[in-house]
Amino acid sequence: MDDSAAAGSGNFNPYGGKTVEECEDMIRKSLRTPTVKFLKENLEKAGCVIGENFIKAIKCDKAISGGYVRGKGIIVCSNHMNLQDEVNQVVIHELIHAYDDCRAANLDWTNCAHHACSEIRAGHLSGDCHYKRELLRGFMKLRGHEQECVRRRVMLSMAANPYCSQTASKEAMDAVWDVCYNDTKPFDRAP
């Protein structure tokens, strides 16, 4: 994720998506959803307080929907958002990364296995791979779609990690899959 992306102002957005201001309104709405409230409460229970500006909208140069950076918080890429549901998904996915970062004292984002584990959890627990979302993306598989989707999306996220080659990412994902896929904390079970 590129922290240097500048947030523009104004209402015109020539690239599609939403303006930063529109996206900030959508983030405020997502903060009132039950899953986001639950994750924020559990972050605080784990000892990580989320400040006022922990989640912010920016205009992104890269083709990503958002990201989490330790010590800085979560960004949502306004120019890649069109629907409230998309903003909610990004916020939930990135809050799971923040939760993992908070609860694991030694989480190292340059370690391929650590990164893969958090991506597996975020993909599985956020609803990123819900059947309806997969249909909208053009993936029509009836059986096993969720795990296949999580694997695909883990590899996409891992591709942005300069410390992990595609081979190292796949090996790390396979090595930690069972433990991380079945770790549903802070949820009792996968939502």
mmCIF file of C-alpha atoms in Angstrom:
data_model
loop_
_atom_site.group_PDB
_atom_site.id
_atom_site.type_symbol
_atom_site.label_atom_id
_atom_site.label_comp_id
_atom_site.label_asym_id
_atom_site.label_seq_id
_atom_site.Cartn_x
_atom_site.Cartn_y
_atom_site.Cartn_z
ATOM 1 C CA MET A 1 0.000 0.000 0.000
ATOM 2 C CA ASP A 2 1.269 3.436 -0.868
ATOM 3 C CA ASP A 3 0.960 5.953 1.958
ATOM 4 C CA SER A 4 1.975 8.825 -0.297
ATOM 5 C CA ALA A 5 -1.287 8.866 -2.243
ATOM 6 C CA ALA A 6 -2.742 12.333 -1.907
ATOM 7 C CA ALA A 7 -6.350 12.856 -1.012
ATOM 8 C CA GLY A 8 -7.923 15.292 -3.428
ATOM 9 C CA SER A 9 -10.855 17.471 -2.639
ATOM 10 C CA GLY A 10 -13.864 18.530 -4.646
ATOM 11 C CA ASN A 11 -16.816 16.605 -5.946
ATOM 12 C CA PHE A 12 -15.623 15.710 -9.438
ATOM 13 C CA ASN A 13 -13.995 12.299 -9.726
ATOM 14 C CA PRO A 14 -12.821 11.619 -13.306
ATOM 15 C CA TYR A 15 -11.746 8.029 -12.463
ATOM 16 C CA GLY A 16 -15.082 6.711 -11.262
ATOM 17 C CA GLY A 17 -15.675 5.697 -7.688
ATOM 18 C CA LYS A 18 -16.436 8.202 -4.976
ATOM 19 C CA THR A 19 -14.818 11.414 -3.867
ATOM 20 C CA VAL A 20 -12.848 11.363 -0.615
ATOM 21 C CA GLU A 21 -15.698 13.260 1.090
ATOM 22 C CA GLU A 22 -18.348 10.792 -0.146
ATOM 23 C CA CYS A 23 -16.193 7.871 0.967
ATOM 24 C CA GLU A 24 -15.679 9.433 4.418
ATOM 25 C CA ASP A 25 -19.473 9.557 4.791
ATOM 26 C CA MET A 26 -19.638 5.887 3.774
ATOM 27 C CA ILE A 27 -16.938 5.016 6.338
ATOM 28 C CA ARG A 28 -18.993 6.769 9.041
ATOM 29 C CA LYS A 29 -21.989 4.626 8.032
ATOM 30 C CA SER A 30 -19.891 1.455 8.121
ATOM 31 C CA LEU A 31 -18.771 2.285 11.679
ATOM 32 C CA ARG A 32 -22.416 1.819 12.725
ATOM 33 C CA THR A 33 -22.740 -1.710 11.258
ATOM 34 C CA PRO A 34 -22.815 -4.598 13.769
ATOM 35 C CA THR A 35 -19.705 -6.393 12.435
ATOM 36 C CA VAL A 36 -17.573 -3.238 12.414
ATOM 37 C CA LYS A 37 -18.755 -2.329 15.929
ATOM 38 C CA PHE A 38 -17.951 -5.873 17.090
ATOM 39 C CA LEU A 39 -14.437 -5.770 15.614
ATOM 40 C CA LYS A 40 -13.725 -2.325 17.074
ATOM 41 C CA GLU A 41 -14.879 -3.494 20.531
ATOM 42 C CA ASN A 42 -12.652 -6.565 20.307
ATOM 43 C CA LEU A 43 -9.673 -4.502 19.206
ATOM 44 C CA GLU A 44 -10.153 -2.346 22.290
ATOM 45 C CA LYS A 45 -10.565 -5.448 24.514
ATOM 46 C CA ALA A 46 -7.264 -6.705 23.075
ATOM 47 C CA GLY A 47 -5.636 -3.441 24.166
ATOM 48 C CA CYS A 48 -5.611 -1.535 20.883
ATOM 49 C CA VAL A 49 -7.541 1.707 20.920
ATOM 50 C CA ILE A 50 -8.780 3.007 17.608
ATOM 51 C CA GLY A 51 -8.489 6.750 17.362
ATOM 52 C CA GLU A 52 -10.721 9.181 15.491
ATOM 53 C CA ASN A 53 -8.633 9.060 12.290
ATOM 54 C CA PHE A 54 -7.769 5.335 12.342
ATOM 55 C CA ILE A 55 -9.861 4.722 9.218
ATOM 56 C CA LYS A 56 -9.570 7.311 6.470
ATOM 57 C CA ALA A 57 -10.539 7.744 2.854
ATOM 58 C CA ILE A 58 -7.899 8.687 0.308
ATOM 59 C CA LYS A 59 -7.532 8.699 -3.465
ATOM 60 C CA CYS A 60 -5.259 5.784 -4.347
ATOM 61 C CA ASP A 61 -2.859 5.546 -7.264
ATOM 62 C CA LYS A 62 -2.663 1.757 -7.097
ATOM 63 C CA ALA A 63 -5.458 -0.629 -8.088
ATOM 64 C CA ILE A 64 -6.335 -1.569 -4.502
ATOM 65 C CA SER A 65 -9.482 -1.042 -2.476
ATOM 66 C CA GLY A 66 -7.756 -0.313 0.817
ATOM 67 C CA GLY A 67 -5.091 -1.346 3.240
ATOM 68 C CA TYR A 68 -3.828 -1.507 6.795
ATOM 69 C CA VAL A 69 -0.466 -0.193 7.963
ATOM 70 C CA ARG A 70 0.783 -0.841 11.501
ATOM 71 C CA GLY A 71 0.889 2.355 13.521
ATOM 72 C CA LYS A 72 -0.980 4.345 10.892
ATOM 73 C CA GLY A 73 -4.357 2.666 10.501
ATOM 74 C CA ILE A 74 -6.667 1.797 7.649
ATOM 75 C CA ILE A 75 -7.147 3.520 4.331
ATOM 76 C CA VAL A 76 -10.128 3.085 2.038
ATOM 77 C CA CYS A 77 -9.499 4.004 -1.604
ATOM 78 C CA SER A 78 -12.385 6.338 -2.426
ATOM 79 C CA ASN A 79 -11.755 6.250 -6.172
ATOM 80 C CA HIS A 80 -12.275 2.458 -6.175
ATOM 81 C CA MET A 81 -15.481 2.488 -4.107
ATOM 82 C CA ASN A 82 -18.975 2.771 -5.557
ATOM 83 C CA LEU A 83 -21.288 1.063 -3.046
ATOM 84 C CA GLN A 84 -21.722 1.158 0.722
ATOM 85 C CA ASP A 85 -21.273 -2.623 0.800
ATOM 86 C CA GLU A 86 -17.811 -2.264 -0.790
ATOM 87 C CA VAL A 87 -16.726 0.216 1.880
ATOM 88 C CA ASN A 88 -18.115 -2.038 4.623
ATOM 89 C CA GLN A 89 -16.158 -5.009 3.220
ATOM 90 C CA VAL A 90 -12.878 -3.097 3.047
ATOM 91 C CA VAL A 91 -13.303 -1.773 6.596
ATOM 92 C CA ILE A 92 -14.123 -5.251 7.970
ATOM 93 C CA HIS A 93 -11.261 -6.919 6.065
ATOM 94 C CA GLU A 94 -8.724 -4.341 7.237
ATOM 95 C CA LEU A 95 -10.033 -4.377 10.837
ATOM 96 C CA ILE A 96 -9.303 -8.118 10.906
ATOM 97 C CA HIS A 97 -5.700 -7.316 9.900
ATOM 98 C CA ALA A 98 -5.575 -4.688 12.645
ATOM 99 C CA TYR A 99 -6.956 -7.224 15.141
ATOM 100 C CA ASP A 100 -4.336 -9.793 14.099
ATOM 101 C CA ASP A 101 -1.615 -7.179 14.431
ATOM 102 C CA CYS A 102 -2.894 -6.239 17.886
ATOM 103 C CA ARG A 103 -3.257 -9.724 19.334
ATOM 104 C CA ALA A 104 -0.027 -11.217 17.930
ATOM 105 C CA ALA A 105 2.854 -9.476 19.654
ATOM 106 C CA ASN A 106 5.351 -10.814 17.134
ATOM 107 C CA LEU A 107 3.410 -10.480 13.868
ATOM 108 C CA ASP A 108 5.921 -9.669 11.131
ATOM 109 C CA TRP A 109 4.336 -8.464 7.879
ATOM 110 C CA THR A 110 7.586 -9.248 6.019
ATOM 111 C CA ASN A 111 7.227 -12.913 7.057
ATOM 112 C CA CYS A 112 5.271 -14.648 4.289
ATOM 113 C CA ALA A 113 3.585 -17.121 6.665
ATOM 114 C CA HIS A 114 2.443 -14.334 9.025
ATOM 115 C CA HIS A 115 1.110 -12.237 6.149
ATOM 116 C CA ALA A 116 -0.591 -15.243 4.524
ATOM 117 C CA CYS A 117 -2.258 -16.189 7.801
ATOM 118 C CA SER A 118 -3.759 -12.738 8.295
ATOM 119 C CA GLU A 119 -4.927 -12.663 4.667
ATOM 120 C CA ILE A 120 -6.541 -16.109 5.049
ATOM 121 C CA ARG A 121 -8.348 -14.935 8.168
ATOM 122 C CA ALA A 122 -9.417 -11.624 6.641
ATOM 123 C CA GLY A 123 -10.666 -13.273 3.461
ATOM 124 C CA HIS A 124 -12.547 -15.968 5.361
ATOM 125 C CA LEU A 125 -14.009 -13.857 8.166
ATOM 126 C CA SER A 126 -14.848 -10.628 6.325
ATOM 127 C CA GLY A 127 -17.336 -12.066 3.860
ATOM 128 C CA ASP A 128 -15.087 -11.132 0.908
ATOM 129 C CA CYS A 129 -15.789 -14.546 -0.571
ATOM 130 C CA HIS A 130 -19.527 -14.755 -0.001
ATOM 131 C CA TYR A 131 -21.241 -16.614 -2.843
ATOM 132 C CA LYS A 132 -23.076 -13.483 -4.107
ATOM 133 C CA ARG A 133 -19.841 -11.464 -4.284
ATOM 134 C CA GLU A 134 -18.163 -14.264 -6.194
ATOM 135 C CA LEU A 135 -21.051 -14.379 -8.690
ATOM 136 C CA LEU A 136 -20.701 -10.620 -9.240
ATOM 137 C CA ARG A 137 -16.969 -11.127 -9.907
ATOM 138 C CA GLY A 138 -17.833 -13.761 -12.519
ATOM 139 C CA PHE A 139 -16.884 -16.854 -10.518
ATOM 140 C CA MET A 140 -19.734 -19.352 -10.750
ATOM 141 C CA LYS A 141 -18.433 -22.441 -8.982
ATOM 142 C CA LEU A 142 -21.098 -24.081 -6.820
ATOM 143 C CA ARG A 143 -18.958 -26.215 -4.506
ATOM 144 C CA GLY A 144 -15.820 -25.101 -2.720
ATOM 145 C CA HIS A 145 -16.096 -21.536 -3.975
ATOM 146 C CA GLU A 146 -15.343 -19.934 -0.616
ATOM 147 C CA GLN A 147 -11.991 -21.613 0.039
ATOM 148 C CA GLU A 148 -10.967 -21.240 -3.607
ATOM 149 C CA CYS A 149 -11.834 -17.533 -3.433
ATOM 150 C CA VAL A 150 -9.892 -17.040 -0.183
ATOM 151 C CA ARG A 151 -6.847 -18.736 -1.743
ATOM 152 C CA ARG A 152 -7.101 -16.590 -4.874
ATOM 153 C CA ARG A 153 -7.448 -13.375 -2.881
ATOM 154 C CA VAL A 154 -4.603 -14.310 -0.500
ATOM 155 C CA MET A 155 -2.317 -14.689 -3.510
ATOM 156 C CA LEU A 156 -3.454 -11.315 -4.898
ATOM 157 C CA SER A 157 -2.697 -9.593 -1.592
ATOM 158 C CA MET A 158 0.597 -11.404 -1.148
ATOM 159 C CA ALA A 159 1.716 -10.228 -4.603
ATOM 160 C CA ALA A 160 2.047 -6.725 -3.129
ATOM 161 C CA ASN A 161 4.496 -7.936 -0.445
ATOM 162 C CA PRO A 162 8.029 -7.336 -1.774
ATOM 163 C CA TYR A 163 9.391 -9.918 0.705
ATOM 164 C CA CYS A 164 7.321 -12.772 -0.719
ATOM 165 C CA SER A 165 7.714 -14.246 -4.185
ATOM 166 C CA GLN A 166 4.738 -16.006 -5.730
ATOM 167 C CA THR A 167 6.298 -19.381 -4.846
ATOM 168 C CA ALA A 168 7.058 -18.322 -1.255
ATOM 169 C CA SER A 169 3.533 -16.904 -0.907
ATOM 170 C CA LYS A 170 1.901 -20.122 -2.124
ATOM 171 C CA GLU A 171 4.110 -22.297 0.101
ATOM 172 C CA ALA A 172 3.395 -20.060 3.121
ATOM 173 C CA MET A 173 -0.348 -20.072 2.443
ATOM 174 C CA ASP A 174 -0.424 -23.869 2.106
ATOM 175 C CA ALA A 175 1.673 -24.330 5.264
ATOM 176 C CA VAL A 176 -0.580 -22.193 7.495
ATOM 177 C CA TRP A 177 -3.927 -22.811 5.782
ATOM 178 C CA ASP A 178 -5.586 -25.218 8.248
ATOM 179 C CA VAL A 179 -4.596 -23.361 11.408
ATOM 180 C CA CYS A 180 -5.399 -19.897 10.061
ATOM 181 C CA TYR A 181 -8.593 -20.802 8.188
ATOM 182 C CA ASN A 182 -9.975 -22.404 11.351
ATOM 183 C CA ASP A 183 -8.938 -19.494 13.608
ATOM 184 C CA THR A 184 -12.119 -17.424 13.778
ATOM 185 C CA LYS A 185 -11.208 -15.100 16.659
ATOM 186 C CA PRO A 186 -12.717 -12.732 17.699
ATOM 187 C CA PHE A 187 -15.813 -14.419 16.221
ATOM 188 C CA ASP A 188 -17.151 -17.661 17.746
ATOM 189 C CA ARG A 189 -17.389 -19.038 14.210
ATOM 190 C CA ALA A 190 -16.976 -17.641 10.714
ATOM 191 C CA PRO A 191 -19.718 -15.060 10.093
#
